[in-house]
Every structure is written in structure tokens, then in C-alpha cells.
DNA sequence: GAGTAGAATGTTATCGATAACATCGTAGGC
DNA sequence: GCCTACGATGTTATCGATAACATTCTACTC
């Protein structure tokens, strides 16, 4: 069924049907009512593919995340989706699985759908995506990090500085034998940045780095459970395990509890990200607070601004930092 | 840039370029190589919107889930995405937020994109979506429940029977003062089914229902933390709190631990879904095991079969039950 | 060497909506 | 009462790829 069919049924032209469906055009109220009624009765659903081709507006925005299982990214995607829905846009989600090559393939596949904006979870990108993005001439927003050479707009925070701040705060609490537990894969630059931040904070305090790694990103609770052994065999005198993320930290704590160890008395543990589990779990987990929803909302806002800006006068690149501050909780609160 | 431009550059026709891009057509190897080279050099990205309109194949499948934050649904979506990617299809994700009206709107919006299949998270549907789905003439798969009147294909399990089985197993363990804690909203039929299963199991043992509710779906860990008070004020003699989901159960356990209560000695707790947290948390949580990934993979498989089946001879409706069995763990293991 | 099969490529029409321009009619100003 | 302006609607061309059919041209058969 096409617009033509609706039109013929009412003795009008397809164009009038088209106009009746987009509320801004000038159509007589009675005509519009008749069109909407006919559409309802016939169960007509417009073909947006044809509409997109003709109007050169796909109604899509594309977002690439490394993982959907991570509650943080899903929350960002959720907030972004809501923000864009207000502008009548659908979100196309691509899952890179922390794989740079996969990201490049997805960028190509998604650009073929002519998105009107694209959101990348900042990470080391395959250089080949840059010309493709440039040619697409659409707003690009990188989220979840502050890249050294931004492509265009950015909403995020420095994973390095945030982790450095957390470790510095913990050192200030009196900890010194702090061991870092992260993922094995360096393609995940967010993980690598956090590790670097840890190293810097340790160095600033005159301490050497104590690095362990387990599993591949994203780090899971199960990785944390196994990770405790790794940490203890490499650095038996560890006082505090600084984990790359909250789920990993939770796993380490669970492993401690299975051994009958009290956290933080026997071993302290910190995470990153302020997942719900960090607030609710017992003990509550010391972490870096990130508002994943805010990142999505801000990114949606920037895309809105970019659309509102004149086409010929594109919006100047926006770099919008979001807070990422240490939050000390019971898992590292020890009287000394 | 269009195919025309590539073609002109090589002195061939656009059609040949089109054929070179889809490997099955007959194009001379040298021609194909030249085309691919030119495309690479020029950074040409085909316009899939035009392609879809012409070929009447959108390359999309649409999936509707009540929530993306729920690790279960995101895992299903992930597995589904991988299964469909193998067939070169992209996944369009819609978030219903447990809202039937929203679901209906999304179905309409997504059908306008001409998906080649649609996956619904089974729930009470708005009746208006049925004619729209019928008209779309595409495979429809309902997942995560066994609806009484399936639309077409189904991959899921009976939430009612699964919960009934879990409660029966717990009663067999010696528990009798079992209080149910779920969400307040009945629009979430999966939650309502689980509650019904609880009631049936209690009735079968000659016990009356003890029902509490907290928050709106999806139940969070925070809801669980607050829920303990609700349960105790309504049924102070409760021995076991049967929660509608694992995160809720985790919250209840956390609240117990904050009170210094030992789970399960002072109060036992059960969940539903076998989330990672149920396995890793201490104590491990008694639950109903569901393989969320399997649901996605099976759904993808059915869609594949439906495509392979002749267009005129559509695949007969497939009802594929997945296991959902009780898994007794430490959170209810008490010597009696 | 005529005939034919089939590989390689070109031509034309089409998918279904919408942009851009054209037309018609009527209300209101002078 | 004529003219203008604009509201309401129609017509035509177009978006960019691909299906379907047409056309070459080569290689091989008998």
C-alpha cells in the first residue's frame, strides 16, 4: 500500500496525503482529518525508506559502543535515545566489542544508512574512518573520554586523570601497597588510560607500579573472582586492589568474602564508574563517580545544537567535560 | 557521490559497479578489482537507502525490549545481533520501557523502516499492533515468555511455571513463610506471571499468598534495599523473601547485611534469572536459571529458517521452549 | 563456418515518497 | 468590482540504487 492508494480512495493527490502526515504543511483541517482517518482504517504505514531517499533525511543517528552488556554504556545509549527521540530520530546501535577493526567496518556499514549524526565511544580509532566521517558531513560526537585529537565534538572525561585522582586520594588515606588490576587488552584505550593514571599517581608518591591483568575487556565480576589469586601471587603484600571497573572490584570482594577475609580490614578494594552495585553492595565500593546518563544527554544536546546551527555555518567543535570524581566508601575505609 | 560517478570514472555503467559490489553476480574479475580500487580511493560509501528502496530489502531486523539496562535483555539483544549479522542484517532496537502504548508506537515507527523480521519481548501487547504486524508479512518472534495466543514464532519459557517450580523447591526445603516481593505495575506481564506462579505453588502447599510490591519495573538493587522494610512491616515473621528478579534479591540481601543479619540464617532470599551477580555475590543467590544469550540465538535461528523457507510457503509457527529451572544456592541453604 | 550457449555488460523502468514549482480559488483591501 | 495575496491542492521531476530485460562478444560444438 502506498500513499497513492490512500490518495485515490479520497480523491486527492499523494502529495496532499504526504503533507497531512507532516503537521507543519498547510492542509485544510478537514482534509487532514479525512486522511488520518483513512490511514487508520486501512492500517497504512508510510514507507520511510522512500521518504528518506526523497527528502535526504534518514531520521537516524548512529552510536557505536564497545559493549552493550556494560550497564554504563547501556545507560548512555538510553539517555541518548531519549534525547534524540524528542527530535524524531531513531538510534542505530553498533557494537564494536572493543575491536578497532570491527569499529571501522561498522562505521562504514552505518554510514551507508546515511545517519544524520554519529556518536563514537572514544577510543583509538582506525585511521581509515576519519576520511569517511569527514565526507559524511554530519555531526560527530566522541563520548566517554577526552581524546588528544578530537574528531569534532566531545563529551567525556579523562580516564587517566580520574584514576590518578582516585589513587592519589587513596594514597592520602595512608595506602601505599596498591596493586592495579585491569584487562589484558591494550586496544581498549580507556582501560589503558586508567592504568596510566594509576602509574602516575603512584610515581608522584614515590611508589613503583604494581600491575596485574586478567581477562579481556569488558572486565566481569567473574574476572574479579579469579583476579584475586593473580594479584596475591604477584604481590602478596597488597593492601589495596585498585580495579579498572566496579564489576571487577565486586568480583574481587566476593572472592575475599569466600576466603573469609573482611574488606577492607584484610584487603581494601576500589573500582571505577559508580555502578549501582558499588553503592548497594556490602561493603559499598570506593569508586570514581560517572553519570553515564548525563553523557548521553549532553551528546544528544550537542547534536541538537548542531542541527539548529546553519548548515553552511557548522557548529564549532564543542568539548564538554563531565565530572569524574573520587568517591570514598566503605571498601577502603580503614582506621589507621 | 553516486555509483554513477564511480562508473563514469572507469568508463563503465553504474549497473556494473552495483554488481561488482555484490559478490554473487557475474562480473569479470579485472572489472571487479578496478571497481573496488576506485571505491577505496574515492572513499565511496553506497547509499543503502536507495538500495533498499530499489531492492525491497532493508537489511534490518527490529527488536523491541522493555529495557536495555537489564543485563538479560542486553545479552539477548547481543546474541540476536550476532546471529543476524551473519546474514548481513542490522538490528534496530526499540526500548518500550515496559509501556504498552510505547510499544505500539515503536512497532509503527519501526515498521515504517520496513524491517525484514521483528522480535517482540512477549508481554501483553496493544491489540492494534496485530493488524500492523499481519500486514507487514514478515517473521515475528516473541521472546522471553510463552504467550497464551502466540502471534507467530516463540522462543521462551513460562514465567509462571518457572517461578512455581522454584517456590515448590523451596517449600520442599522446609520453608513455609515465604513472602513475594515484586514490582507494582501489572502492565509487566512477565512480573505478573511470576507472581501468579508463586501464588499457585503456595496454594498447592496449602499456604496463603504473602505479597509485597515495590517500585516499577524493572526492579533495581535499590528497590531491594528499600523492599526489605516493606516485607518486614507487612509480614514480620517472613522466613524467605522470593524476589521477582536477581538484582532485587541482591538489594534485599544487602539490606540484611547492613542490619547485620546473616543470609540465609536470619532471612533467606531468592531471585530469578541467574544474573552474573547471583553466581558471584556472597552468599550466592538461589534463582531460576535462564540463558538469555540462548534466547537471542534461537530467535536469530528461527528468523534464518523463515528466510530460507519459500516466500509463498511461510514457515509454520515455531514454539521453542528454553529451560528455566530452579538453581538452589547458598542464599536459601539452611540446615533444618 | 554456421550456430549456439553463456559470460560480461548496458539500458530502461521502477521502488515510494517528497521538493519544487504550478495552479486554482477565495477573502479582503482599496 | 478589480486586484492582490495567500491558503489549499495538483503536477512533475527527482532521490540513488537495482530488477528485468536487452545486447554484445567470445568460445566452443558439430
XYZ file of C-alpha atoms (C1' of nucleotides) in Angstrom:
732
model
C 0.000 0.000 0.000
C 1.299 3.392 -0.986
C 0.288 6.970 -0.414
C -1.182 6.837 -3.876
C -3.735 4.293 -2.680
C -4.811 6.446 0.221
C -4.999 9.444 -2.091
C -7.070 7.708 -4.733
C -9.508 6.483 -2.109
C -10.106 10.070 -1.026
C -9.977 11.583 -4.492
C -6.946 13.693 -3.672
C -3.283 13.614 -4.651
C -0.499 11.714 -2.914
C 1.195 14.989 -2.166
C -1.698 16.108 -0.013
C -1.521 12.858 1.924
C 2.176 13.414 2.438
C 1.524 16.932 3.692
C -1.238 15.800 6.005
C 1.214 13.449 7.673
C 3.773 16.106 8.483
C 1.935 18.582 10.609
C 3.793 21.707 9.506
C 2.487 21.973 5.950
C -0.667 23.816 5.007
C -3.528 21.391 4.600
C -7.177 22.079 5.331
C -8.140 20.646 8.715
C -10.997 18.657 7.201
C -8.689 17.159 4.588
C -6.139 16.219 7.210
C -8.804 14.582 9.346
C -10.038 12.566 6.389
C -6.506 11.458 5.541
C -5.725 10.407 9.082
C -8.995 8.528 9.289
C -8.332 6.657 6.045
C -4.817 5.803 7.166
C -6.111 4.488 10.453
C -8.810 2.403 8.774
C -6.509 0.923 6.184
C -3.661 0.383 8.601
C -1.320 2.191 6.261
C 2.278 2.578 7.389
C 4.337 5.035 5.332
C 7.490 3.708 3.727
C 10.171 5.693 5.411
C 12.838 4.307 3.112
C 11.253 6.061 0.165
C 10.699 9.134 2.287
C 14.314 9.204 3.365
C 15.617 8.837 -0.155
C 13.489 11.655 -1.367
C 13.945 14.067 1.485
C 17.585 13.205 2.073
C 16.822 12.877 5.782
C 17.178 9.396 7.180
C 15.896 10.108 10.666
C 18.755 8.056 12.064
C 21.604 8.752 14.377
C 24.248 6.059 14.785
C 26.018 5.250 18.013
C 28.948 2.896 18.457
C 29.651 1.372 21.842
C 32.233 -1.229 22.808
C 29.701 -3.305 24.692
C 26.006 -3.296 25.377
C 26.289 -5.560 28.391
C 28.022 -2.837 30.299
C 25.313 -1.035 32.273
C 27.210 2.186 31.815
C 27.079 2.181 28.064
C 23.525 0.977 28.006
C 22.558 3.855 30.240
C 24.343 6.304 27.972
C 22.647 4.811 24.943
C 19.312 5.009 26.730
C 19.700 8.678 27.589
C 20.943 9.440 24.108
C 17.992 7.634 22.602
C 15.536 9.629 24.672
C 17.226 12.905 23.789
C 17.126 12.110 20.092
C 13.613 10.751 20.165
C 12.494 14.233 21.103
C 13.757 15.284 17.667
C 12.020 12.368 15.990
C 15.194 10.418 15.406
C 15.858 6.742 15.767
C 19.075 5.369 17.162
C 21.104 2.807 15.266
C 23.341 0.945 17.684
C 26.587 -0.718 16.717
C 28.576 -2.964 18.993
C 32.331 -2.801 18.441
C 33.219 -5.413 21.038
C 36.343 -3.429 21.875
C 37.663 -4.208 18.407
C 39.080 -1.401 16.294
C 38.669 -3.214 13.013
C 35.079 -4.025 13.851
C 34.523 -0.379 14.621
C 35.785 0.624 11.193
C 33.530 -1.911 9.489
C 30.567 -0.695 11.485
C 31.257 2.926 10.663
C 31.167 2.044 7.000
C 28.028 -0.058 7.336
C 26.262 2.581 9.369
C 27.284 5.475 7.133
C 25.661 3.600 4.258
C 22.389 4.173 6.110
C 23.035 7.904 5.947
C 22.774 8.763 9.637
C 22.364 12.432 10.407
C 24.822 12.236 13.278
C 27.237 9.695 14.656
C 28.394 9.096 18.203
C 31.587 7.169 18.832
C 32.760 5.850 22.123
C 36.124 7.458 22.159
C 38.946 5.053 21.750
C 41.863 4.676 19.465
C 40.150 4.690 16.079
C 41.169 3.009 12.878
C 42.615 5.933 10.879
C 40.582 4.930 7.847
C 37.369 6.058 9.464
C 38.446 9.689 9.506
C 38.038 10.431 5.805
C 34.756 8.548 5.780
C 33.454 10.637 8.638
C 34.693 13.830 7.039
C 32.943 13.008 3.792
C 29.678 12.247 5.558
C 29.494 15.877 6.666
C 27.489 15.108 9.784
C 27.996 15.966 13.441
C 30.392 13.542 15.130
C 30.475 13.238 18.914
C 33.066 11.239 20.802
C 31.969 10.199 24.260
C 33.442 8.627 27.391
C 36.929 10.068 27.080
C 38.807 13.243 26.212
C 40.831 12.286 23.136
C 44.092 14.083 22.418
C 42.988 14.841 18.849
C 39.204 15.113 18.848
C 37.437 14.438 15.569
C 34.792 17.035 16.293
C 32.669 17.264 19.438
C 33.489 15.539 22.703
C 31.546 14.678 25.853
C 33.628 12.897 28.420
C 36.309 12.978 31.000
C 39.932 11.981 31.223
C 40.103 8.392 32.371
C 43.745 8.948 33.181
C 43.193 11.975 35.388
C 40.172 10.443 37.065
C 42.025 7.290 38.029
C 45.037 9.342 39.084
C 42.768 11.367 41.356
C 41.291 8.284 42.921
C 44.658 6.679 43.580
C 46.036 9.934 44.976
C 43.099 10.122 47.359
C 43.723 6.555 48.461
C 47.419 7.224 48.989
C 46.386 10.221 51.073
C 44.331 7.800 53.176
C 47.525 6.003 54.039
C 47.615 3.199 51.480
C 50.878 2.518 49.701
C 50.955 -1.122 48.591
C 48.279 -0.572 45.953
C 48.070 -3.120 43.150
C 46.275 -2.352 39.886
C 44.035 -4.971 38.310
C 42.861 -4.374 34.754
C 42.250 -6.098 31.454
C 44.925 -7.616 29.275
C 43.999 -5.853 26.041
C 45.582 -2.528 25.219
C 43.262 -1.920 22.311
C 40.886 -0.704 24.999
C 42.395 2.724 25.403
C 40.030 3.639 28.206
C 41.445 0.802 30.269
C 44.976 1.767 29.268
C 44.346 5.389 30.297
C 43.149 4.348 33.709
C 46.195 2.195 34.197
C 48.405 5.090 33.197
C 46.639 7.346 35.690
C 47.327 4.784 38.382
C 51.018 4.664 37.455
C 51.284 8.444 37.529
C 49.705 8.714 40.949
C 51.977 6.035 42.316
C 55.044 7.672 40.801
C 54.031 11.039 42.212
C 54.074 9.453 45.649
C 57.417 7.851 45.014
C 55.867 4.394 44.654
C 56.521 1.890 41.926
C 53.697 0.428 39.818
C 52.278 -2.963 40.734
C 50.341 -4.137 37.700
C 48.193 -7.205 37.167
C 45.817 -8.052 34.380
C 43.067 -10.571 33.867
C 40.662 -11.374 31.058
C 39.743 -9.226 28.120
C 37.577 -6.136 28.199
C 34.966 -5.709 29.451
C 36.113 -6.948 32.844
C 33.431 -9.042 34.509
C 32.626 -9.991 38.061
C 33.936 -13.466 37.304
C 37.239 -11.971 36.200
C 37.413 -10.283 39.574
C 36.852 -13.522 41.400
C 39.737 -15.133 39.553
C 41.745 -11.925 39.718
C 42.284 -12.004 43.456
C 44.584 -15.019 43.117
C 46.504 -13.293 40.352
C 47.041 -10.233 42.498
C 48.069 -12.166 45.576
C 50.527 -14.392 43.794
C 52.196 -11.432 42.085
C 52.108 -9.067 45.052
C 51.365 -10.984 48.254
C 51.749 -7.904 50.431
C 48.993 -5.971 48.644
C 46.917 -3.693 50.891
C 44.522 -2.417 48.271
C 43.443 -3.691 44.856
C 42.581 -0.839 42.508
C 40.330 -2.283 39.824
C 39.650 -0.929 36.362
C 35.897 -1.095 36.938
C 33.256 -1.676 39.590
C 32.131 -5.132 38.445
C 35.723 -6.311 38.601
C 36.040 -4.834 42.091
C 32.868 -6.556 43.154
C 34.278 -9.868 41.987
C 37.451 -9.316 43.974
C 35.419 -8.503 47.079
C 33.314 -11.613 46.588
C 36.487 -13.693 46.358
C 37.720 -12.139 49.615
C 34.443 -12.948 51.316
C 34.652 -16.553 50.143
C 38.053 -16.737 51.855
C 36.527 -15.267 54.994
C 38.546 -12.089 54.590
C 36.953 -8.877 55.777
C 37.047 -5.995 53.290
C 38.658 -3.530 53.878
C 40.393 -4.765 57.058
C 42.271 -7.636 55.466
C 42.316 -6.170 51.944
C 40.830 -2.968 50.590
C 39.329 -2.744 47.076
C 38.409 0.133 44.783
C 36.528 0.268 41.484
C 35.678 2.770 38.773
C 32.414 4.064 37.375
C 29.936 4.154 40.262
C 27.751 1.348 39.017
C 24.681 0.633 41.101
C 26.445 -2.340 42.614
C 29.117 -0.065 44.061
C 26.511 1.833 46.059
C 24.388 -1.135 47.122
C 26.927 -3.882 47.692
C 28.258 -4.543 51.197
C 30.748 -3.082 51.752
C 29.961 -0.174 49.426
C 32.771 0.228 46.895
C 35.114 3.197 46.667
C 34.987 4.346 43.068
C 35.046 7.219 40.587
C 31.626 8.694 40.062
C 30.465 8.973 36.472
C 26.995 9.922 35.368
C 26.565 7.733 32.309
C 23.135 9.158 31.627
C 24.484 12.681 31.600
C 26.989 11.772 28.920
C 24.175 10.560 26.712
C 22.021 13.594 27.368
C 24.849 16.043 26.686
C 25.734 14.258 23.482
C 22.107 14.438 22.398
C 22.079 18.127 23.245
C 25.143 18.846 21.149
C 23.616 17.027 18.212
C 20.514 19.149 18.603
C 22.579 22.314 18.619
C 24.462 21.164 15.562
C 21.188 20.670 13.702
C 19.904 24.042 14.760
C 23.088 25.722 13.578
C 23.018 26.733 9.944
C 24.142 24.034 7.537
C 26.709 26.317 5.957
C 27.930 27.508 9.313
C 28.612 24.260 11.141
C 28.765 24.305 14.907
C 32.291 24.873 16.177
C 33.675 21.788 17.928
C 32.342 21.533 21.460
C 34.467 19.918 24.161
C 32.230 19.224 27.114
C 33.948 17.696 30.151
C 31.778 15.813 32.615
C 32.712 15.312 36.280
C 34.602 12.184 37.309
C 35.468 12.488 40.967
C 36.667 10.001 43.570
C 34.019 8.709 45.929
C 35.457 7.045 49.012
C 33.290 4.351 50.510
C 33.461 1.510 52.999
C 35.566 -0.810 50.838
C 38.635 1.355 51.571
C 37.630 2.957 54.892
C 40.043 1.581 57.382
C 41.100 3.198 60.624
C 44.874 3.645 60.641
C 28.922 10.692 -4.726
C 26.907 8.065 -6.516
C 27.588 4.829 -8.291
C 27.263 6.821 -11.475
C 30.376 8.771 -10.546
C 32.393 5.652 -9.939
C 31.111 4.211 -13.189
C 31.923 7.273 -15.272
C 35.424 7.371 -13.870
C 36.001 3.823 -15.092
C 34.075 4.182 -18.333
C 31.534 1.558 -17.342
C 27.889 1.603 -16.322
C 26.510 2.053 -12.818
C 24.956 -1.355 -13.045
C 28.336 -2.991 -13.344
C 29.503 -1.153 -10.253
C 26.436 -2.374 -8.424
C 27.143 -5.921 -9.499
C 30.774 -5.701 -8.523
C 29.706 -4.807 -5.008
C 27.507 -7.841 -4.508
C 29.732 -10.789 -4.987
C 27.199 -13.176 -6.485
C 26.690 -11.511 -9.840
C 28.794 -12.202 -12.883
C 31.437 -9.542 -13.344
C 34.865 -10.006 -14.844
C 37.483 -10.282 -12.082
C 39.524 -7.446 -13.551
C 36.469 -5.189 -13.680
C 35.580 -6.000 -10.114
C 39.110 -5.253 -8.962
C 39.070 -1.910 -10.751
C 35.724 -1.018 -9.198
C 36.822 -1.925 -5.704
C 40.013 0.028 -6.170
C 38.179 3.134 -7.330
C 35.721 2.851 -4.464
C 38.547 2.570 -1.990
C 40.391 5.546 -3.474
C 37.379 7.794 -3.604
C 36.062 6.723 -0.226
C 32.703 5.976 -1.774
C 30.021 4.623 0.561
C 26.962 3.205 -1.211
C 23.624 4.715 -0.304
C 21.797 1.840 1.250
C 18.580 3.793 1.449
C 18.390 3.914 -2.315
C 19.454 0.299 -2.478
C 16.756 -0.743 -0.042
C 14.050 1.113 -1.887
C 15.005 -0.466 -5.136
C 15.620 -3.996 -3.960
C 12.800 -4.003 -1.406
C 15.231 -5.415 1.127
C 16.002 -3.120 4.023
C 18.634 -5.280 5.694
C 17.034 -4.547 9.040
C 15.511 -6.612 11.752
C 13.721 -4.812 14.558
C 13.757 -5.903 18.175
C 11.680 -4.460 20.977
C 12.806 -4.874 24.566
C 11.319 -3.410 27.728
C 14.673 -2.188 28.959
C 18.249 -2.082 27.779
C 19.674 -1.595 31.245
C 18.655 -5.063 32.164
C 21.697 -7.259 31.516
C 19.411 -10.070 30.500
C 17.820 -8.232 27.644
C 21.063 -6.710 26.532
C 22.579 -10.165 26.375
C 19.667 -11.419 24.318
C 19.957 -8.445 22.004
C 23.670 -9.056 21.689
C 23.265 -12.700 20.746
C 20.469 -11.832 18.360
C 22.608 -9.178 16.746
C 25.466 -11.595 16.198
C 23.147 -14.215 14.746
C 21.639 -11.722 12.316
C 24.938 -10.139 11.414
C 25.899 -13.466 9.908
C 23.080 -12.881 7.440
C 24.208 -9.322 6.807
C 21.392 -7.745 8.743
C 21.456 -4.816 11.082
C 19.439 -4.713 14.276
C 17.115 -1.833 15.031
C 16.493 -1.687 18.757
C 13.418 -0.181 20.339
C 13.019 0.396 24.048
C 9.442 0.047 25.285
C 10.180 0.957 28.893
C 7.567 -1.572 29.998
C 4.910 0.628 28.401
C 2.342 -0.971 26.128
C 1.430 2.235 24.376
C 5.067 2.990 23.720
C 5.457 -0.467 22.293
C 2.637 0.161 19.842
C 4.154 3.465 18.751
C 7.523 1.826 18.283
C 6.093 -1.010 16.248
C 4.571 1.537 13.910
C 7.743 3.605 13.730
C 9.909 0.570 13.144
C 7.609 -0.992 10.552
C 7.944 2.229 8.579
C 11.603 1.244 8.152
C 10.465 -1.998 6.534
C 12.299 -4.468 8.744
C 12.544 -7.972 7.354
C 11.733 -9.510 10.721
C 10.565 -8.292 14.089
C 11.261 -9.630 17.551
C 8.978 -8.681 20.421
C 9.633 -9.281 24.051
C 6.477 -11.105 24.854
C 4.141 -9.170 27.007
C 0.542 -8.098 26.846
C 0.518 -6.288 23.514
C -1.624 -3.394 22.415
C -4.190 -5.146 20.187
C -3.674 -2.557 17.477
C -0.255 -3.896 16.656
C -1.650 -7.221 15.440
C -3.101 -5.999 12.142
C 0.023 -3.926 11.514
C 2.224 -6.980 12.027
C -0.021 -9.120 9.874
C 0.148 -6.614 7.041
C 3.905 -6.397 7.221
C 4.112 -10.072 6.192
C 7.414 -10.643 7.956
C 8.544 -13.218 10.502
C 7.508 -12.253 14.040
C 9.211 -13.828 17.044
C 8.059 -13.340 20.598
C 10.741 -13.964 23.168
C 11.078 -14.310 26.941
C 7.680 -15.851 27.618
C 5.235 -18.410 26.286
C 2.186 -16.340 25.382
C -1.241 -17.960 25.507
C -2.024 -16.773 21.961
C 1.267 -16.509 20.082
C 1.415 -14.117 17.161
C 3.733 -16.391 15.219
C 7.011 -17.841 16.483
C 8.022 -18.042 20.135
C 11.277 -18.569 21.992
C 10.823 -18.535 25.713
C 9.628 -20.199 28.837
C 6.666 -19.891 31.136
C 7.500 -17.366 33.811
C 4.587 -18.691 35.811
C 5.680 -22.316 35.739
C 9.313 -21.412 36.345
C 8.523 -19.412 39.446
C 6.100 -22.073 40.606
C 8.866 -24.624 40.290
C 11.289 -22.527 42.276
C 8.817 -21.890 45.093
C 7.836 -25.548 45.179
C 11.500 -26.481 45.532
C 11.904 -24.018 48.373
C 8.799 -25.332 50.120
C 10.280 -28.800 49.755
C 13.369 -27.464 51.542
C 11.166 -26.727 54.536
C 10.286 -23.073 54.018
C 6.672 -22.036 54.505
C 6.545 -18.347 55.475
C 7.633 -17.215 52.014
C 6.855 -13.618 51.075
C 6.854 -12.478 47.461
C 8.432 -9.174 46.514
C 7.768 -7.815 43.042
C 7.022 -4.647 41.134
C 3.863 -2.608 41.470
C 2.990 -2.464 37.764
C 0.789 -5.157 36.265
C 1.419 -3.964 32.744
C 4.602 -6.005 33.084
C 3.029 -9.366 32.422
C 6.263 -11.207 32.976
C 6.307 -9.946 36.552
C 2.630 -10.748 36.953
C 3.197 -14.288 35.678
C 5.946 -14.901 38.162
C 3.746 -13.668 40.966
C 0.976 -15.960 39.817
C 3.384 -18.893 39.792
C 4.326 -18.067 43.358
C 0.677 -17.985 44.411
C -0.008 -21.327 42.747
C 2.924 -23.002 44.441
C 1.875 -21.640 47.817
C -1.733 -22.712 47.283
C -0.627 -26.189 46.260
C 1.123 -26.493 49.604
C -1.927 -25.215 51.445
C -0.267 -21.862 52.137
C -1.797 -18.433 51.613
C -0.074 -15.791 49.454
C 2.033 -13.133 51.137
C 2.505 -10.396 48.545
C 4.543 -7.208 48.671
C 5.447 -4.821 45.900
C 7.970 -2.056 45.479
C 8.870 0.334 42.669
C 8.079 -0.027 38.997
C 9.658 -2.436 36.569
C 12.463 -3.070 36.123
C 13.151 -3.790 39.767
C 16.543 -2.451 40.800
C 19.004 -3.232 43.546
C 17.926 -0.023 45.256
C 14.324 -1.213 45.223
C 15.502 -4.329 47.007
C 17.250 -2.343 49.676
C 14.066 -0.431 50.407
C 11.957 -3.532 49.889
C 13.213 -5.326 52.972
C 11.412 -2.854 55.217
C 8.237 -3.251 53.190
C 8.374 -7.005 53.550
C 9.113 -6.955 57.259
C 6.408 -4.477 58.137
C 3.789 -6.417 56.186
C 4.936 -9.903 57.203
C 7.300 -9.701 60.186
C 7.562 -13.475 60.509
C 8.912 -13.928 56.967
C 11.483 -16.719 56.602
C 12.258 -16.254 52.915
C 11.781 -13.367 50.512
C 11.104 -14.582 46.980
C 12.053 -11.755 44.654
C 10.890 -11.186 41.102
C 14.490 -10.834 39.896
C 18.102 -11.260 40.942
C 19.004 -7.569 41.245
C 16.052 -7.085 43.580
C 17.173 -10.094 45.618
C 20.689 -8.703 45.788
C 19.315 -5.447 47.170
C 17.378 -7.314 49.838
C 20.476 -9.256 50.825
C 22.493 -6.043 51.004
C 19.861 -4.535 53.285
C 20.069 -7.600 55.528
C 23.845 -7.319 55.688
C 23.577 -3.649 56.650
C 21.391 -4.762 59.559
C 23.953 -7.348 60.491
C 21.611 -10.166 59.573
C 23.142 -13.331 58.191
C 21.567 -14.627 54.988
C 20.110 -17.228 54.954
C 20.189 -17.941 58.728
C 18.153 -14.935 59.794
C 16.329 -14.495 56.486
C 16.604 -16.416 53.231
C 16.306 -14.740 49.831
C 15.697 -15.986 46.292
C 15.823 -14.275 42.911
C 15.031 -15.048 39.283
C 17.090 -15.053 36.127
C 20.573 -16.224 37.090
C 22.302 -12.905 36.508
C 26.046 -12.899 36.997
C 25.558 -11.272 40.369
C 23.573 -14.277 41.577
C 26.545 -16.552 40.946
C 29.269 -14.236 42.201
C 27.617 -12.460 45.143
C 28.166 -13.765 48.661
C 26.026 -15.608 49.521
C 25.286 -16.883 46.017
C 21.624 -16.378 45.235
C 19.085 -19.143 44.706
C 17.407 -18.396 41.404
C 15.851 -19.673 38.198
C 18.433 -20.271 35.504
C 17.780 -18.607 32.172
C 20.234 -18.465 29.303
C 19.499 -15.029 27.888
C 22.021 -15.494 25.108
C 20.384 -18.714 24.006
C 17.053 -16.954 23.603
C 18.675 -14.475 21.251
C 20.486 -17.147 19.281
C 17.374 -19.299 18.895
C 15.348 -16.307 17.773
C 18.020 -15.484 15.211
C 17.963 -19.080 14.048
C 14.212 -19.080 13.542
C 14.440 -15.896 11.527
C 17.081 -17.517 9.382
C 14.862 -20.540 8.807
C 11.947 -18.303 7.955
C 14.035 -16.562 5.295
C 15.214 -19.816 3.850
C 11.663 -21.097 3.637
C 9.934 -20.217 0.389
C 8.213 -16.853 0.448
C 4.919 -18.366 -0.661
C 5.219 -21.182 1.823
C 5.858 -19.338 5.061
C 7.451 -21.242 7.907
C 4.861 -22.794 10.187
C 4.849 -21.144 13.628
C 7.670 -22.482 15.764
C 7.254 -22.665 19.541
C 10.663 -23.222 21.050
C 10.738 -23.554 24.836
C 14.020 -22.851 26.599
C 14.927 -24.297 30.002
C 14.118 -22.337 33.146
C 14.987 -24.489 36.118
C 15.438 -23.734 39.803
C 19.005 -23.423 40.972
C 19.354 -23.661 44.736
C 22.289 -21.784 46.182
C 23.648 -20.530 49.476
C 21.091 -17.753 49.956
C 18.455 -20.360 50.862
C 20.662 -23.226 52.091
C 19.854 -23.563 55.732
C 20.186 -26.682 57.844
C 16.804 -27.542 59.330
C 31.956 -21.992 -40.858
C 27.291 -21.593 -39.074
C 25.038 -21.943 -34.892
C 24.611 -21.557 -30.043
C 25.417 -21.068 -25.218
C 26.637 -18.216 -21.883
C 29.637 -14.743 -19.791
C 30.026 -9.734 -19.434
C 27.973 -5.574 -19.725
C 24.475 -1.915 -20.997
C 19.606 0.231 -20.955
C 15.335 1.278 -19.120
C 11.910 1.264 -15.778
C 10.944 1.231 -11.131
C 10.821 1.386 -5.920
C 7.514 5.280 -2.943
C 7.879 9.340 -1.083
C 8.882 14.463 -1.302
C 10.932 19.065 -3.184
C 9.960 22.460 -6.179
C 7.127 24.629 -8.882
C 2.386 25.373 -10.837
C -2.422 26.153 -10.391
C -6.805 27.324 -8.628
C -9.963 29.688 -5.816
C -11.425 32.806 -2.454
C -11.135 36.549 1.038
C -10.027 41.030 1.826
C -8.256 45.771 0.613
C -8.889 49.821 -1.876
C -15.755 45.496 -8.612
C -10.995 44.645 -9.534
C -6.747 43.172 -7.908
C -3.671 41.004 -4.710
C -2.228 37.705 -1.559
C -2.205 33.621 0.180
C -4.272 29.211 1.507
C -5.117 24.698 -0.444
C -4.030 21.471 -3.675
C -2.052 19.320 -8.005
C 1.993 18.048 -11.294
C 6.378 16.801 -12.425
C 10.965 15.661 -11.543
C 13.991 13.552 -8.534
C 16.491 10.974 -4.788
C 20.260 6.553 -5.970
C 20.277 2.109 -6.391
C 18.672 -2.364 -8.590
C 15.411 -5.726 -11.244
C 14.440 -7.105 -15.575
C 15.350 -7.266 -19.960
C 18.490 -6.325 -23.978
C 22.788 -6.550 -26.198
C 27.461 -7.806 -27.270
C 31.057 -10.778 -27.867
C 33.695 -14.871 -27.317
C 34.402 -19.750 -27.314
C 33.126 -23.968 -28.473
C 30.296 -27.705 -30.985
C 29.215 -30.243 -34.963
